Backbone as JSON, one array per atom type, in Angstrom:
{
  "sequence": "VLKPNGHFFCFMPSAKHDTIDYIHAQVKLAEQAGFTFNSQWVWDKKVISLGYNGRPRHELIMFFSKGKRRRINNSIPDVLTHARVMGKKRVHQTEKPIELLIDLLKFSTNEGDTVLDPFAGSGTTGLACKINNRSFIGIELEKKYVNLSRKRIQAG",
  "N": [[83.96, -112.14, -208.25], [83.2, -113.07, -205.84], [81.62, -115.59, -204.04], [78.15, -116.66, -204.04], [76.35, -115.5, -201.23], [78.66, -114.94, -199.91], [81.09, -112.87, -198.11], [82.4, -109.51, -197.84], [84.74, -107.09, -196.66], [85.26, -103.65, -196.35], [87.56, -101.25, -195.72], [87.31, -97.99, -194.46], [87.83, -94.41, -194.16], [87.42, -92.44, -191.11], [84.27, -90.8, -190.65], [84.06, -87.63, -191.85], [83.81, -84.12, -192.71], [85.1, -84.01, -195.18], [85.18, -86.63, -196.06], [82.78, -87.99, -195.97], [81.04, -87.98, -198.22], [82.53, -89.54, -199.99], [82.57, -92.03, -198.63], [79.82, -92.72, -198.66], [79.48, -92.84, -201.44], [81.08, -95.05, -202.09], [79.68, -97.14, -200.85], [77.31, -97.03, -202.34], [78.32, -97.66, -204.9], [79.13, -100.33, -204.49], [76.63, -101.48, -203.95], [75.36, -101.02, -206.4], [76.84, -102.74, -207.91], [75.79, -105.11, -207.19], [76.06, -106.02, -204.59], [75.14, -106.47, -201.13], [74.71, -104.14, -198.62], [75.42, -104.65, -195.33], [76.15, -103.76, -192.69], [77.81, -101.21, -190.72], [80.91, -101.26, -189.21], [83.25, -100.52, -186.56], [86.67, -99.95, -186.27], [88.54, -99.58, -183.57], [91.47, -98.05, -182.99], [92.97, -97.56, -180.74], [94.82, -95.51, -180.5], [95.14, -92.09, -181.23], [94.9, -90.49, -184.47], [96.42, -88.36, -186.98], [95.06, -85.1, -187.61], [92.24, -82.84, -187.4], [89.48, -81.11, -185.84], [88.55, -83.0, -184.03], [90.46, -85.56, -183.52], [90.73, -88.56, -185.19], [90.56, -91.9, -183.88], [89.85, -94.16, -185.04], [88.81, -96.39, -187.71], [86.37, -96.96, -190.22], [84.59, -99.93, -190.98], [83.09, -101.34, -193.61], [80.61, -103.69, -194.09], [79.76, -106.08, -196.34], [77.75, -108.3, -198.38], [77.27, -110.88, -200.84], [74.3, -111.18, -201.98], [72.13, -112.8, -199.62], [73.65, -112.88, -196.48], [75.91, -115.39, -195.24], [75.54, -117.03, -192.19], [77.86, -117.42, -189.83], [79.42, -116.87, -187.48], [78.01, -115.17, -185.02], [78.7, -113.87, -182.73], [80.2, -111.49, -182.39], [81.28, -108.2, -181.71], [80.31, -104.93, -183.06], [82.22, -103.05, -182.77], [85.56, -103.2, -182.89], [88.45, -103.54, -181.08], [91.72, -103.01, -181.46], [95.13, -102.4, -181.28], [96.71, -100.26, -183.6], [99.2, -101.08, -186.06], [102.38, -99.88, -185.56], [105.23, -97.68, -186.11], [108.46, -99.16, -186.48], [107.57, -101.74, -186.65], [105.62, -101.77, -188.55], [105.19, -102.52, -191.93], [103.89, -101.69, -194.16], [101.98, -98.92, -195.28], [99.19, -99.02, -194.85], [98.79, -101.17, -193.21], [97.1, -103.62, -191.34], [96.34, -104.77, -188.01], [97.09, -108.14, -187.15], [95.4, -109.43, -185.34], [92.95, -108.12, -185.63], [92.25, -108.87, -188.24], [92.03, -111.61, -187.88], [89.78, -111.69, -186.21], [87.81, -110.81, -188.07], [87.99, -112.87, -189.98], [87.19, -115.11, -188.46], [84.58, -114.4, -187.96], [83.42, -114.45, -190.5], [84.17, -116.65, -192.06], [84.73, -120.21, -192.51], [86.9, -122.9, -191.4], [89.04, -123.98, -193.96], [87.81, -122.52, -195.96], [88.22, -120.23, -198.74], [89.96, -117.2, -198.94], [90.07, -114.05, -200.44], [92.29, -111.44, -200.99], [92.46, -108.56, -202.5], [94.23, -106.48, -202.28], [96.88, -107.05, -201.14], [99.21, -106.1, -199.83], [101.05, -105.99, -196.97], [100.72, -108.65, -196.39], [99.33, -109.53, -194.19], [96.68, -110.47, -194.03], [96.91, -112.89, -195.39], [98.65, -114.26, -193.66], [97.03, -114.38, -191.37], [95.07, -116.07, -192.39], [96.58, -118.41, -192.81], [97.27, -119.09, -190.16], [94.74, -119.66, -189.19], [93.73, -121.8, -190.66], [92.68, -121.31, -193.27], [92.38, -121.03, -196.81], [94.23, -118.94, -199.07], [94.26, -116.24, -201.33], [96.16, -113.79, -202.67], [96.51, -110.53, -204.03], [98.7, -108.18, -205.31], [100.01, -105.13, -206.39], [102.54, -103.83, -206.22], [105.8, -104.93, -206.52], [107.74, -105.12, -204.44], [106.17, -105.47, -202.19], [104.86, -107.81, -202.8], [106.93, -109.71, -202.64], [107.7, -109.32, -199.94], [105.31, -109.95, -198.54], [104.97, -112.61, -199.3], [107.21, -113.85, -198.1], [106.62, -113.3, -195.42], [104.23, -114.74, -194.98], [105.05, -117.36, -195.53], [106.95, -117.71, -193.5], [105.32, -117.55, -191.32]],
  "CA": [[84.58, -113.38, -207.82], [82.65, -113.47, -204.55], [80.6, -116.62, -204.14], [76.86, -116.27, -203.46], [76.28, -115.46, -199.78], [79.97, -114.63, -199.35], [81.22, -111.57, -197.45], [83.62, -108.74, -197.96], [84.89, -105.95, -195.77], [85.93, -102.52, -196.98], [88.0, -100.28, -194.72], [87.04, -96.61, -194.85], [88.26, -93.43, -193.15], [86.36, -91.95, -190.24], [83.36, -89.88, -191.35], [84.34, -86.21, -191.63], [83.24, -83.29, -193.77], [85.75, -84.27, -196.46], [85.17, -88.06, -196.4], [81.43, -88.58, -195.88], [80.52, -88.24, -199.57], [83.31, -90.67, -200.51], [82.08, -93.25, -197.98], [78.49, -93.02, -199.21], [79.65, -93.22, -202.85], [81.61, -96.42, -202.14], [78.58, -98.05, -200.51], [76.41, -97.05, -203.5], [78.99, -98.42, -205.97], [79.04, -101.75, -204.15], [75.23, -101.89, -204.13], [75.1, -101.05, -207.84], [77.53, -103.92, -208.44], [75.04, -106.28, -206.78], [76.35, -106.42, -203.22], [74.23, -106.01, -200.09], [75.35, -103.51, -197.47], [74.86, -105.22, -194.11], [76.33, -102.88, -191.54], [79.07, -100.49, -190.55], [81.62, -101.57, -187.99], [84.28, -99.56, -186.2], [87.94, -100.46, -185.76], [89.15, -98.67, -182.61], [92.91, -98.27, -183.08], [93.52, -97.28, -179.41], [95.72, -94.36, -180.56], [94.59, -91.1, -182.16], [95.62, -90.22, -185.71], [96.56, -86.95, -187.3], [93.82, -84.47, -188.06], [91.68, -81.75, -186.62], [88.04, -81.29, -185.64], [88.42, -84.31, -183.4], [91.43, -86.47, -184.15], [90.14, -89.91, -185.16], [91.34, -93.07, -183.47], [89.15, -95.32, -185.59], [88.45, -96.5, -189.12], [85.11, -97.66, -190.43], [84.65, -101.17, -191.77], [81.8, -101.6, -194.23], [80.41, -105.13, -194.2], [78.9, -106.38, -197.48], [77.63, -109.69, -198.8], [76.71, -111.1, -202.16], [73.03, -111.8, -201.61], [71.94, -112.92, -198.18], [74.92, -113.3, -195.88], [76.01, -116.65, -194.51], [75.73, -116.82, -190.75], [78.89, -118.33, -189.34], [79.69, -116.54, -186.09], [77.3, -113.93, -184.72], [79.07, -113.38, -181.4], [81.28, -110.51, -182.51], [80.72, -106.84, -181.62], [80.57, -104.09, -184.23], [83.39, -102.23, -182.46], [86.7, -104.09, -182.66], [89.52, -102.73, -180.52], [93.05, -103.58, -181.64], [96.11, -101.35, -181.53], [97.24, -100.24, -184.96], [100.62, -101.41, -186.2], [103.07, -98.59, -185.59], [106.68, -97.6, -186.1], [109.27, -100.1, -187.25], [106.83, -102.99, -186.81], [104.76, -101.63, -189.72], [105.93, -102.63, -193.19], [103.05, -101.1, -195.21], [101.3, -97.78, -194.68], [97.82, -99.32, -194.45], [98.81, -102.48, -192.55], [96.13, -103.86, -190.27], [96.85, -105.75, -187.04], [96.66, -109.5, -187.43], [94.27, -109.77, -184.45], [91.74, -107.58, -186.26], [91.91, -109.72, -189.39], [91.59, -112.9, -187.35], [88.38, -111.49, -185.8], [86.96, -110.78, -189.27], [87.99, -114.22, -190.56], [86.37, -116.01, -187.64], [83.19, -113.99, -188.12], [82.86, -114.6, -191.83], [84.62, -117.84, -192.79], [84.98, -121.47, -191.82], [88.15, -123.53, -191.77], [89.03, -124.52, -195.31], [87.32, -121.53, -196.93], [89.24, -119.45, -199.44], [89.86, -115.76, -198.74], [90.74, -113.24, -201.46], [92.68, -110.09, -200.6], [92.92, -107.93, -203.75], [95.23, -105.46, -201.93], [97.55, -107.87, -200.13], [100.14, -105.27, -199.07], [102.03, -106.61, -196.07], [100.46, -110.08, -196.26], [98.74, -109.84, -192.89], [95.5, -111.31, -194.22], [97.4, -114.23, -195.73], [99.17, -114.88, -192.44], [95.86, -114.7, -190.54], [94.46, -117.26, -193.0], [97.43, -119.56, -192.53], [97.13, -119.4, -188.73], [93.37, -120.12, -188.92], [93.39, -122.88, -191.58], [91.93, -120.86, -194.43], [93.18, -120.85, -198.02], [94.41, -117.51, -199.3], [94.71, -115.71, -202.62], [96.5, -112.38, -202.5], [96.89, -109.78, -205.22], [99.41, -106.96, -204.94], [100.59, -104.46, -207.54], [103.94, -103.47, -206.02], [106.62, -106.13, -206.4], [108.4, -105.22, -203.13], [105.21, -106.0, -201.22], [104.62, -109.22, -203.16], [108.02, -110.49, -202.04], [107.62, -109.19, -198.5], [104.17, -110.71, -198.01], [105.24, -114.04, -199.52], [108.14, -114.26, -197.04], [105.92, -113.22, -194.13], [103.26, -115.84, -194.89], [105.81, -118.6, -195.45], [107.59, -117.79, -192.18], [104.16, -117.68, -190.45]],
  "C": [[84.03, -113.86, -206.49], [81.54, -114.49, -204.77], [79.28, -116.11, -203.57], [76.87, -116.46, -201.95], [77.64, -115.25, -199.11], [80.01, -113.21, -198.82], [82.43, -110.83, -197.95], [83.55, -107.52, -197.07], [85.69, -104.89, -196.5], [86.28, -101.5, -195.89], [87.86, -98.88, -195.27], [87.57, -95.65, -193.78], [87.1, -93.07, -192.23], [85.53, -90.91, -191.0], [83.64, -88.44, -190.91], [83.73, -85.43, -192.79], [83.83, -83.58, -195.14], [85.79, -85.74, -196.85], [83.77, -88.66, -196.5], [80.85, -88.89, -197.26], [81.22, -89.43, -200.21], [82.79, -91.99, -199.93], [80.73, -93.66, -198.55], [78.59, -93.46, -200.67], [80.16, -94.65, -202.97], [80.53, -97.44, -201.81], [77.64, -98.16, -201.71], [77.02, -97.84, -204.66], [78.9, -99.92, -205.71], [77.61, -102.27, -204.36], [74.88, -101.97, -205.61], [75.76, -102.25, -208.51], [76.87, -105.22, -207.97], [75.3, -106.78, -205.36], [75.33, -105.81, -202.26], [75.05, -105.38, -198.98], [74.65, -104.02, -196.22], [74.97, -104.29, -192.92], [77.7, -102.2, -191.59], [79.66, -100.88, -189.21], [82.67, -100.49, -187.74], [85.52, -100.32, -185.73], [88.54, -99.37, -184.88], [90.63, -99.0, -182.54], [93.66, -98.03, -181.77], [94.43, -96.05, -179.36], [95.15, -93.37, -181.57], [95.51, -90.89, -183.36], [95.81, -88.73, -185.87], [95.21, -86.39, -187.72], [93.43, -83.32, -187.16], [90.19, -81.96, -186.55], [87.73, -82.63, -184.98], [89.33, -85.28, -184.11], [90.92, -87.9, -184.05], [91.11, -90.94, -184.6], [90.65, -94.33, -183.99], [89.09, -95.25, -187.11], [87.1, -97.21, -189.16], [85.37, -98.93, -191.24], [83.25, -101.41, -192.3], [81.7, -103.1, -194.52], [79.35, -105.4, -195.28], [78.79, -107.89, -197.67], [77.11, -109.73, -200.24], [75.43, -111.89, -201.94], [72.9, -111.84, -200.1], [73.2, -113.49, -197.55], [74.82, -114.65, -195.19], [76.2, -116.32, -193.04], [76.7, -117.88, -190.24], [79.12, -118.11, -187.86], [79.05, -115.19, -185.81], [77.75, -113.28, -183.42], [80.25, -112.4, -181.45], [80.66, -109.11, -182.44], [81.01, -106.03, -182.89], [81.61, -103.01, -183.95], [84.51, -103.19, -182.07], [87.89, -103.23, -182.23], [90.83, -103.49, -180.6], [94.01, -102.45, -181.96], [96.61, -101.43, -182.96], [98.72, -100.59, -184.94], [101.37, -100.1, -186.4], [104.58, -98.76, -185.7], [107.36, -98.63, -186.98], [108.6, -101.46, -187.44], [105.98, -102.97, -188.09], [105.6, -101.66, -190.99], [105.14, -102.04, -194.38], [102.21, -100.01, -194.56], [99.87, -98.06, -194.24], [97.7, -100.68, -193.76], [97.82, -102.54, -191.4], [96.71, -104.87, -189.28], [96.26, -107.13, -187.3], [95.47, -109.91, -186.58], [92.94, -109.28, -185.01], [91.29, -108.47, -187.41], [91.46, -111.11, -188.95], [90.13, -112.8, -186.88], [87.45, -111.53, -187.01], [86.88, -112.14, -189.94], [87.08, -115.16, -189.78], [84.89, -115.67, -187.74], [82.61, -114.48, -189.45], [83.27, -115.84, -192.61], [84.72, -119.05, -191.88], [86.36, -121.98, -192.2], [88.0, -124.13, -193.16], [88.5, -123.57, -196.37], [88.49, -120.81, -197.57], [88.94, -117.97, -199.29], [90.66, -115.06, -199.83], [91.05, -111.88, -200.87], [93.25, -109.41, -201.85], [93.93, -106.8, -203.53], [96.09, -106.04, -200.82], [98.6, -107.13, -199.31], [101.16, -106.04, -198.27], [101.82, -108.11, -195.88], [99.8, -110.49, -194.96], [97.5, -110.73, -193.03], [95.91, -112.74, -194.55], [97.93, -114.97, -194.51], [98.03, -115.25, -191.49], [95.15, -115.94, -191.07], [95.26, -118.51, -192.68], [97.27, -120.02, -191.08], [95.78, -120.05, -188.44], [92.85, -121.13, -189.94], [92.4, -122.46, -192.67], [92.89, -120.81, -195.62], [93.2, -119.36, -198.35], [94.89, -117.24, -200.71], [94.95, -114.23, -202.4], [96.93, -111.76, -203.81], [97.55, -108.49, -204.74], [100.12, -106.41, -206.17], [102.09, -104.23, -207.4], [104.79, -104.69, -205.69], [107.29, -106.25, -205.03], [107.45, -105.77, -202.07], [104.83, -107.44, -201.54], [105.67, -110.09, -202.49], [107.96, -110.47, -200.51], [106.48, -110.03, -197.92], [104.37, -112.21, -198.19], [106.15, -114.58, -198.41], [107.44, -114.3, -195.68], [104.97, -114.4, -193.94], [104.0, -117.17, -194.75], [106.45, -118.79, -194.08], [106.57, -118.04, -191.08], [104.46, -118.15, -189.09]]
}
């Protein structure tokens, strides 16, 4: 469903002995499906996570395009620092901070573009789109999150 020269971002765990093969396999799957791997970014969450052998405080963001990527905004670093959503503020276990999603939107889309989030969860991407004048299509399997994200985006 990605238009030619469109972009997509895939969030991945930090590279460890038990995740590195998974990360490489996901990149290969995307390439086999016809996408171009452009680069790896880092989301610095400002707070360390659970774990051992170095507790991660980041996630990787794999940046892909369909064909040659459109150049919209090149003035963004490949390390994005935004505090993760924590505690009672978080409504979904993989919720991303809206500021992070706004950075990705501004890098890869123009006003009026349509953004697809096939794992809409808490609706943060939809809200970021609404705030930044982008159209949004969200897909979510769990009904409780469909209702929650719909309310969140409408309240915007």
